[in-house]
Coordinates of N, CA, C and O in Angstrom, one line a residue:
X1455 N 111.6 70.6 86.9 CA 112.6 71.3 87.3 C 112.1 72.5 87.9 O 113.3 72.9 88.9
X1456 N 111.1 73.4 87.7 CA 110.7 74.3 88.1 C 110.6 74.2 90.2 O 110.9 74.8 90.7
X1457 N 110.1 73.1 90.0 CA 109.6 72.8 91.3 C 110.8 72.1 92.4 O 111.0 72.9 93.7
X1458 N 112.0 71.6 92.1 CA 112.9 71.5 92.1 C 114.0 72.5 92.5 O 114.5 72.9 93.8
X1459 N 113.8 73.2 91.6 CA 114.9 74.9 92.0 C 113.8 75.6 93.0 O 115.0 76.4 93.6
X1460 N 112.6 76.1 93.1 CA 111.9 76.3 94.1 C 112.5 76.0 95.6 O 112.9 76.5 96.3
X1461 N 112.3 74.3 95.7 CA 112.8 73.9 96.7 C 114.2 73.9 97.3 O 114.5 74.5 98.4
X1462 N 115.1 74.1 96.1 CA 116.5 74.0 96.3 C 116.4 75.6 96.9 O 117.5 75.9 97.8
X1463 N 116.0 76.4 96.3 CA 116.2 78.0 96.8 C 115.6 78.1 98.3 O 116.3 79.0 99.3
X1464 N 114.5 77.4 98.7 CA 113.8 77.2 100.1 C 115.1 77.1 100.8 O 115.6 77.2 102.1
X1465 N 115.9 75.9 100.7 CA 117.0 75.0 101.4 C 118.1 76.2 101.4 O 118.7 76.6 102.9
X1466 N 118.5 76.9 100.2 CA 119.6 77.8 100.5 C 119.1 79.1 101.7 O 120.0 79.3 102.2
X1467 N 118.0 79.0 101.1 CA 117.9 80.5 102.1 C 117.5 79.9 103.3 O 118.3 81.1 104.5
X1468 N 117.2 78.7 104.0 CA 117.1 78.5 105.3 C 118.3 78.2 105.8 O 119.0 78.7 106.8
X1469 N 119.5 78.2 105.0 CA 121.0 78.4 105.6 C 121.5 79.5 105.3 O 122.6 79.6 105.5
X1470 N 120.8 80.3 105.2 CA 121.4 82.1 105.1 C 122.6 82.1 103.7 O 122.9 83.1 103.7
X1471 N 122.3 81.1 102.5 CA 123.0 81.6 101.4 C 121.9 82.7 100.6 O 121.4 81.8 100.0
X1472 N 121.7 83.5 100.5 CA 120.4 84.1 99.8 C 121.4 84.5 98.3 O 120.1 84.5 97.7
X1473 N 122.3 84.7 98.2 CA 122.4 84.4 96.7 C 122.4 83.0 96.0 O 121.8 83.1 94.9
X1474 N 122.9 82.6 96.7 CA 122.3 80.8 95.7 C 120.9 80.7 95.5 O 120.4 79.9 94.8
X1475 N 120.3 81.1 96.9 CA 118.5 80.9 97.2 C 118.2 81.9 95.8 O 117.2 81.5 95.0
X1476 N 118.5 83.1 95.5 CA 118.2 83.7 94.4 C 118.4 83.2 93.1 O 117.8 83.5 92.3
X1477 N 119.5 82.7 93.0 CA 119.8 82.2 91.3 C 119.0 80.7 91.4 O 118.2 80.5 90.4
X1478 N 118.4 80.0 92.5 CA 117.3 79.0 92.2 C 116.2 79.3 92.0 O 115.5 78.8 91.2
X1479 N 115.7 80.3 93.0 CA 114.1 81.0 92.4 C 114.5 81.3 90.9 O 113.6 81.5 90.1
X1480 N 115.8 82.0 90.7 CA 115.7 82.5 89.1 C 115.9 81.5 88.1 O 115.1 81.3 87.1
X1481 N 116.4 80.3 88.3 CA 116.0 79.2 87.5 C 114.4 78.5 87.4 O 114.3 78.4 86.6
X1482 N 113.9 79.0 89.0 CA 112.4 78.0 88.6 C 112.0 79.5 87.6 O 111.0 78.6 87.2
X1483 N 112.1 80.3 88.0 CA 111.1 81.3 86.7 C 111.8 81.1 85.4 O 111.0 80.9 84.5
X1484 N 113.2 80.7 85.1 CA 113.6 80.5 83.9 C 112.9 79.4 83.2 O 112.3 79.5 81.7
X1485 N 112.7 78.4 84.3 CA 112.0 77.2 83.8 C 110.5 77.0 83.4 O 109.3 76.9 82.5
X1486 N 109.8 78.5 84.3 CA 108.4 78.1 84.2 C 107.9 79.7 84.7 O 107.7 80.3 85.8
X1487 N 108.1 80.9 83.4 CA 108.0 82.4 84.1 C 106.7 82.2 84.8 O 106.8 83.5 85.5
X1488 N 105.5 81.8 84.5 CA 104.6 82.1 85.2 C 104.0 81.4 86.9 O 103.6 81.2 87.5
X1489 N 105.4 80.6 87.1 CA 105.4 79.7 88.7 C 105.3 81.3 89.9 O 106.3 82.0 90.1
X1490 N 103.9 81.1 90.4 CA 103.9 82.1 91.2 C 104.4 81.8 92.9 O 105.0 83.1 93.1
X1491 N 104.8 80.9 93.1 CA 105.5 80.5 94.2 C 106.7 81.1 94.2 O 107.4 81.7 95.3
X1492 N 107.9 80.6 93.1 CA 108.6 80.7 92.6 C 108.8 82.4 92.7 O 109.9 83.4 93.1
X1493 N 108.3 83.0 92.0 CA 108.6 84.6 92.1 C 108.0 85.3 93.3 O 108.3 86.4 93.8
X1494 N 106.9 84.9 94.3 CA 106.7 85.4 95.4 C 107.7 84.8 96.7 O 108.3 85.8 97.3
X1495 N 108.4 83.9 96.3 CA 109.3 83.1 97.2 C 110.7 84.6 96.8 O 111.3 84.8 97.8
X1496 N 111.3 84.8 95.5 CA 112.0 85.7 95.4 C 111.7 87.3 95.7 O 112.9 88.0 96.1
X1497 N 110.6 87.4 95.6 CA 109.7 88.6 96.2 C 110.2 89.0 97.8 O 110.8 90.3 98.1
X1498 N 109.7 88.1 98.4 CA 109.9 87.8 100.1 C 111.6 87.9 99.9 O 112.1 88.7 100.9
X1499 N 112.6 87.2 99.3 CA 114.2 87.7 99.9 C 114.4 89.1 99.4 O 115.2 89.3 99.8
X1500 N 113.7 89.2 98.3 CA 114.5 90.8 98.0 C 113.7 91.7 99.2 O 114.8 92.3 99.4
X1501 N 112.8 91.4 99.5 CA 112.4 92.1 100.7 C 112.9 92.3 102.0 O 114.0 93.3 102.4
X1502 N 113.8 90.7 102.2 CA 114.5 90.9 103.3 C 115.7 91.3 103.2 O 116.8 91.9 103.8
X1503 N 116.5 90.9 102.3 CA 117.3 91.9 101.2 C 117.1 93.3 101.0 O 118.3 93.9 100.8
X1504 N 116.4 93.8 101.3 CA 116.4 95.7 101.6 C 116.0 96.1 99.9 O 116.3 96.9 99.7
X1505 N 115.9 95.1 98.4 CA 115.7 95.8 97.1 C 114.0 96.2 96.9 O 113.9 95.1 96.7
X1506 N 114.0 96.4 97.9 CA 112.9 96.7 97.6 C 112.0 97.5 96.4 O 111.1 96.5 96.0
X1507 N 112.7 98.1 95.4 CA 111.8 98.4 94.3 C 112.0 96.8 93.2 O 110.9 96.9 92.6
X1508 N 113.3 96.4 93.5 CA 112.9 95.0 92.7 C 111.6 94.3 93.7 O 110.5 93.1 92.7
X1509 N 111.4 93.6 94.7 CA 109.7 93.1 95.3 C 109.1 93.8 95.1 O 108.0 92.9 94.9
X1510 N 109.0 94.9 94.8 CA 107.8 95.9 94.4 C 107.2 95.4 93.3 O 106.0 94.6 92.7
X1511 N 108.4 95.5 92.5 CA 107.9 94.8 91.3 C 107.7 93.3 90.5 O 106.5 93.2 89.7
X1512 N 108.6 92.7 91.2 CA 107.9 91.4 91.2 C 106.3 90.8 91.8 O 105.6 90.6 91.1
X1513 N 106.2 91.8 92.8 CA 104.9 91.6 93.1 C 103.5 91.9 92.5 O 102.6 91.5 92.7
X1514 N 104.1 93.1 92.1 CA 103.3 93.9 90.9 C 102.5 92.8 90.1 O 101.4 92.6 89.7
X1515 N 104.0 92.3 89.4 CA 103.3 91.5 88.1 C 102.8 90.2 88.9 O 102.3 89.8 88.0
X1516 N 103.0 89.7 89.6 CA 102.4 88.3 90.3 C 101.1 89.0 90.7 O 99.9 88.3 89.6
X1517 N 100.5 89.9 91.2 CA 99.2 90.4 91.7 C 98.0 90.8 90.3 O 97.3 90.6 90.4
X1518 N 99.0 91.3 89.0 CA 98.5 91.6 87.8 C 98.3 90.0 87.1 O 97.2 90.2 86.8
X1519 N 98.4 89.5 87.4 CA 98.2 88.2 86.7 C 97.7 86.7 87.5 O 96.7 86.3 87.1
X1520 N 97.4 87.1 89.1 CA 96.7 86.5 89.9 C 96.4 87.4 91.1 O 96.6 87.4 92.0
X1521 N 95.3 88.1 90.9 CA 94.3 88.9 91.6 C 94.0 88.0 92.9 O 93.7 89.4 93.5
X1522 N 93.9 87.3 92.8 CA 93.3 86.4 94.3 C 94.4 86.3 95.6 O 94.0 85.5 96.4
X1523 N 95.8 86.7 94.8 CA 96.9 86.3 95.7 C 96.9 87.2 97.2 O 97.8 88.4 96.7
X1524 N 96.2 86.8 98.0 CA 95.7 88.4 98.7 C 97.6 88.1 99.9 O 97.8 89.5 100.4
X1525 N 98.4 87.2 99.8 CA 99.5 87.4 100.8 C 100.4 88.4 99.7 O 101.3 89.3 100.5
X1526 N 100.6 88.2 98.6 CA 101.2 89.0 97.7 C 100.8 90.7 97.7 O 101.4 91.8 98.1
X1527 N 99.3 90.5 97.5 CA 99.2 92.2 98.1 C 99.7 92.5 99.5 O 99.9 93.7 99.9
X1528 N 99.2 91.7 100.3 CA 99.6 92.7 101.9 C 101.0 92.9 102.0 O 101.6 93.6 102.5
X1529 N 102.1 91.8 101.4 CA 103.7 92.0 101.2 C 103.6 93.4 100.8 O 104.8 93.9 101.0
X1530 N 103.0 93.9 99.5 CA 102.5 95.1 98.7 C 103.0 96.2 99.7 O 103.4 97.5 99.7
X1531 N 102.1 95.9 100.6 CA 101.5 96.7 101.9 C 102.4 97.3 102.5 O 103.1 98.5 102.7
X1532 N 102.8 96.3 102.8 CA 104.0 96.4 104.2 C 105.3 96.8 103.3 O 105.5 98.0 103.9
X1533 N 105.6 96.5 102.0 CA 106.7 97.3 101.5 C 106.4 98.9 101.1 O 107.1 99.8 101.6
X1534 N 105.2 99.1 100.9 CA 104.9 100.5 100.5 C 104.6 101.5 102.2 O 105.1 102.7 102.1
X1535 N 104.6 101.0 103.0 CA 104.7 101.3 104.4 C 106.4 101.5 104.5 O 106.2 102.7 105.3
X1536 N 106.9 100.7 104.2 CA 107.9 100.9 104.8 C 108.8 101.7 104.0 O 109.7 102.7 104.1
X1537 N 107.9 102.3 102.4 CA 108.4 103.5 101.8 C 107.5 104.8 102.3 O 107.8 105.7 101.3
X1538 N 106.9 104.8 103.2 CA 106.2 105.8 103.7 C 104.8 106.5 103.1 O 104.7 107.4 102.3
X1539 N 104.9 105.5 102.1 CA 103.4 105.5 100.9 C 102.2 104.9 101.8 O 101.7 103.9 100.9
X1540 N 101.9 105.2 102.6 CA 100.2 104.7 103.4 C 98.9 104.5 102.8 O 98.5 103.3 103.2
X1541 N 98.9 105.5 101.8 CA 97.8 105.3 101.2 C 97.5 104.3 100.2 O 96.7 103.6 99.9
X1542 N 98.7 104.0 99.5 CA 99.0 102.9 98.6 C 99.0 102.0 99.5 O 98.4 100.8 99.1
X1543 N 100.2 101.8 100.7 CA 100.0 100.5 101.7 C 98.5 100.1 101.8 O 97.7 99.1 101.8
X1544 N 97.4 101.1 102.3 CA 96.4 100.9 102.6 C 95.3 100.3 101.6 O 94.6 99.2 101.3
X1545 N 95.6 100.7 100.1 CA 95.0 100.0 99.1 C 95.3 98.5 98.6 O 94.4 98.1 98.5
X1546 N 96.6 98.3 99.0 CA 97.2 96.8 98.6 C 96.2 96.1 100.4 O 96.5 94.9 99.7
X1547 N 96.5 96.6 101.6 CA 95.9 96.0 102.5 C 94.3 95.5 102.0 O 94.5 94.5 102.5
X1548 N 94.0 96.6 101.5 CA 92.1 96.1 101.3 C 92.1 95.7 100.1 O 91.5 94.5 99.9
X1549 N 93.0 95.2 99.3 CA 93.0 94.0 98.2 C 93.0 92.7 98.4 O 92.8 91.6 98.1
X1550 N 94.2 92.7 99.6 CA 94.3 91.6 100.7 C 92.7 91.4 100.8 O 92.9 89.9 101.1
X1551 N 92.2 91.9 101.7 CA 91.1 91.7 102.1 C 90.2 90.8 101.3 O 89.1 90.6 102.0
X1552 N 90.1 92.2 100.2 CA 89.4 91.5 99.1 C 89.4 90.3 99.0 O 88.2 89.4 98.6
X1553 N 90.1 90.1 98.6 CA 90.6 88.6 98.1 C 90.4 87.4 99.2 O 90.5 86.2 99.1
X1554 N 91.0 88.1 100.3 CA 91.0 86.9 101.5 C 90.0 87.6 102.9 O 90.9 88.7 103.5
X1555 N 89.0 87.9 103.0 CA 88.0 88.6 103.9 C 88.8 88.2 105.4 O 88.1 89.2 106.6
X1556 N 89.1 86.9 105.9 CA 89.7 87.0 106.8 C 91.0 87.2 107.3 O 91.7 86.4 108.3
X1557 N 91.5 87.7 106.7 CA 93.0 88.3 106.6 C 93.5 89.1 107.6 O 93.2 90.6 107.6
X1558 N 93.5 88.7 109.0 CA 93.3 89.7 110.1 C 94.7 90.2 110.2 O 94.3 91.9 110.8
X1559 N 96.0 90.0 109.9 CA 96.8 90.6 110.0 C 96.8 92.0 109.0 O 97.4 93.3 109.0
X1560 N 96.0 91.9 108.0 CA 95.6 92.7 106.9 C 94.4 93.9 107.4 O 95.0 95.5 107.3
X1561 N 93.7 93.2 108.4 CA 92.8 94.3 109.3 C 93.6 95.1 110.3 O 93.2 96.3 109.9
X1562 N 94.9 94.2 110.7 CA 95.5 95.2 111.6 C 96.4 96.0 111.0 O 96.3 96.9 111.6
X1563 N 97.0 95.9 110.0 CA 97.6 97.0 109.3 C 97.1 98.6 108.8 O 97.2 99.1 108.9
X1564 N 96.2 97.7 108.6 CA 95.3 99.0 108.0 C 94.7 100.0 109.0 O 94.8 101.2 109.0
X1565 N 94.4 99.4 109.9 CA 94.0 100.2 111.1 C 95.4 100.7 112.1 O 94.9 102.0 112.2
X1566 N 96.5 100.0 111.5 CA 97.5 101.0 112.0 C 97.7 101.9 111.2 O 97.9 103.3 111.5
X1567 N 98.2 101.8 109.9 CA 98.0 103.2 108.7 C 96.7 104.1 109.0 O 97.3 105.4 109.3
X1568 N 95.8 103.6 109.9 CA 94.3 105.1 109.7 C 94.7 105.5 111.1 O 94.4 106.6 111.5
X1569 N 95.4 104.9 112.0 CA 95.6 105.2 113.5 C 96.6 106.1 113.4 O 96.6 107.3 114.2
X1570 N 97.9 105.9 112.8 CA 98.8 107.0 113.0 C 99.5 107.7 111.9 O 100.2 108.8 112.3
X1571 N 98.9 107.3 110.7 CA 99.6 107.6 109.4 C 99.0 108.4 108.6 O 98.8 109.6 107.9
X1572 N 97.5 108.2 108.7 CA 96.5 108.6 107.7 C 94.8 109.1 108.8 O 94.0 107.9 109.0
X1573 N 95.2 110.0 109.4 CA 94.3 110.1 111.0 C 92.8 109.7 110.4 O 92.5 110.7 109.9
X1574 N 92.7 108.7 111.0 CA 91.0 108.6 110.7 C 90.6 107.5 111.7 O 90.3 106.3 111.4
X1575 N 90.7 107.6 113.0 CA 90.1 106.8 113.9 C 89.1 105.8 113.8 O 89.0 104.7 114.1
X1576 N 88.0 106.3 113.2 CA 86.8 105.4 112.9 C 87.0 104.3 112.2 O 86.9 103.3 112.1
X1577 N 87.8 104.6 110.9 CA 88.5 103.4 110.0 C 89.3 102.6 110.8 O 89.4 101.1 110.7
X1578 N 90.3 103.2 111.8 CA 91.2 102.2 112.3 C 90.3 101.0 113.3 O 90.7 100.4 113.7
X1579 N 89.2 101.7 113.9 CA 88.5 100.9 114.7 C 87.8 100.1 114.2 O 87.6 99.2 114.4
X1580 N 87.1 100.4 112.9 CA 86.4 99.5 111.8 C 87.5 98.1 111.9 O 87.1 97.1 112.0
X1581 N 88.7 98.4 111.6 CA 89.7 97.2 111.1 C 89.7 96.7 112.2 O 90.4 95.5 112.2
X1582 N 90.1 97.4 113.2 CA 90.9 96.6 115.0 C 89.8 95.6 115.3 O 90.0 94.6 115.9
X1583 N 88.5 96.1 115.4 CA 87.5 95.0 115.7 C 87.6 94.1 114.9 O 86.9 92.7 115.2
X1584 N 87.3 93.8 113.3 CA 87.7 92.7 112.7 C 89.1 92.0 113.1 O 88.6 90.8 112.9
X1585 N 89.8 92.7 112.9 CA 91.6 91.9 113.7 C 90.9 90.9 114.9 O 91.3 89.7 114.5
X1586 N 90.2 91.5 116.2 CA 89.6 90.7 117.3 C 88.8 89.7 117.0 O 89.3 88.6 117.4
X1587 N 87.9 90.2 116.2 CA 87.1 89.4 115.7 C 87.4 87.7 115.4 O 87.0 87.1 115.6
X1588 N 88.2 88.3 114.4 CA 89.2 87.2 113.8 C 90.3 86.8 114.4 O 90.8 85.4 114.0
X1589 N 90.4 87.1 116.0 CA 91.2 85.4 116.5 C 92.8 87.0 117.2 O 93.7 85.9 117.6
X1590 N 92.5 88.0 117.0 CA 93.6 88.7 116.6 C 93.9 89.5 118.2 O 93.1 89.3 118.9
X1591 N 95.4 89.3 118.6 CA 95.5 89.7 120.2 C 96.3 90.9 119.9 O 97.7 90.7 119.9
X1592 N 96.0 91.8 120.7 CA 97.0 92.9 120.8 C 96.5 93.2 121.9 O 95.4 94.1 121.2
X1593 N 97.0 93.8 123.2 CA 96.3 94.0 124.1 C 96.1 95.7 124.1 O 95.4 96.3 124.9
X1594 N 97.1 96.3 123.6 CA 96.8 97.9 123.3 C 95.8 97.7 122.1 O 94.6 99.2 122.2
X1595 N 95.2 97.5 121.2 CA 94.2 97.5 120.7 C 92.8 97.3 121.3 O 92.1 97.6 120.8
X1596 N 93.2 95.8 121.6 CA 91.9 95.5 122.5 C 91.7 96.4 123.6 O 90.2 97.0 123.7
X1597 N 92.3 97.6 124.3 CA 91.9 98.5 125.1 C 91.5 100.0 124.2 O 90.2 100.4 124.9
X1598 N 92.2 100.3 122.9 CA 91.6 101.3 122.3 C 90.4 100.6 121.9 O 89.0 101.6 122.2
X1599 N 89.7 99.5 121.5 CA 88.4 99.5 121.1 C 88.0 99.3 122.2 O 86.3 99.9 122.4
X1600 N 88.1 98.9 123.6 CA 87.2 98.5 124.6 C 87.1 100.3 124.9 O 85.5 100.5 125.2
X1601 N 87.8 100.8 124.8 CA 87.7 102.6 125.3 C 86.6 103.2 124.2 O 86.1 103.7 125.2
X1602 N 86.9 103.1 123.5 CA 85.7 104.0 122.2 C 84.9 103.1 122.5 O 83.5 104.0 122.3
X1603 N 84.5 101.9 122.5 CA 83.0 101.3 122.9 C 82.9 102.1 123.7 O 81.2 102.4 124.3
X1604 N 82.9 102.3 125.2 CA 82.6 102.9 126.3 C 82.6 104.4 126.6 O 81.5 104.7 126.9
X1605 N 83.5 104.8 125.4 CA 83.3 106.5 125.0 C 81.6 106.6 124.3 O 80.8 107.9 124.8
X1606 N 82.1 106.0 123.5 CA 80.4 106.2 122.5 C 79.1 105.6 122.8 O 78.1 105.9 122.7
X1607 N 79.2 104.9 124.6 CA 77.7 104.6 125.2 C 77.7 105.6 126.2 O 76.7 105.2 126.8
X1608 N 78.5 106.4 126.5 CA 78.4 107.6 127.6 C 77.0 108.7 126.8 O 77.2 108.8 125.8

């Protein structure tokens, strides 16, 4: 039943019926309270609906139970950036990287936090370089990394 409810929730969400999707995700969790995917999808739905505290609560419970869930940590980081809690965001992005070292979006996000909100260009460049090594594509970041490499060779 839980898997079917999750599937139905996804269909409702694709159709733009968020309240029915939420109800289906809740049914999945009622049938299986430890159903990680249902919990994650409900958290993403809350994020989309700007219900930030509910999304954060669900994701924190999820990573407490499943600390290797890199996407949940990443989403927590994104939510914290939205709440202007940049140091906490970096901690969540770094937890996502610890869970999955090749998580290029998390490296990019750490770089952005250090470049713009927690000024530390050395750390920003370190994560931007890793983002590019992993196949990330951002011309501004490429130019910044190339410029810093050229500046350090002078």
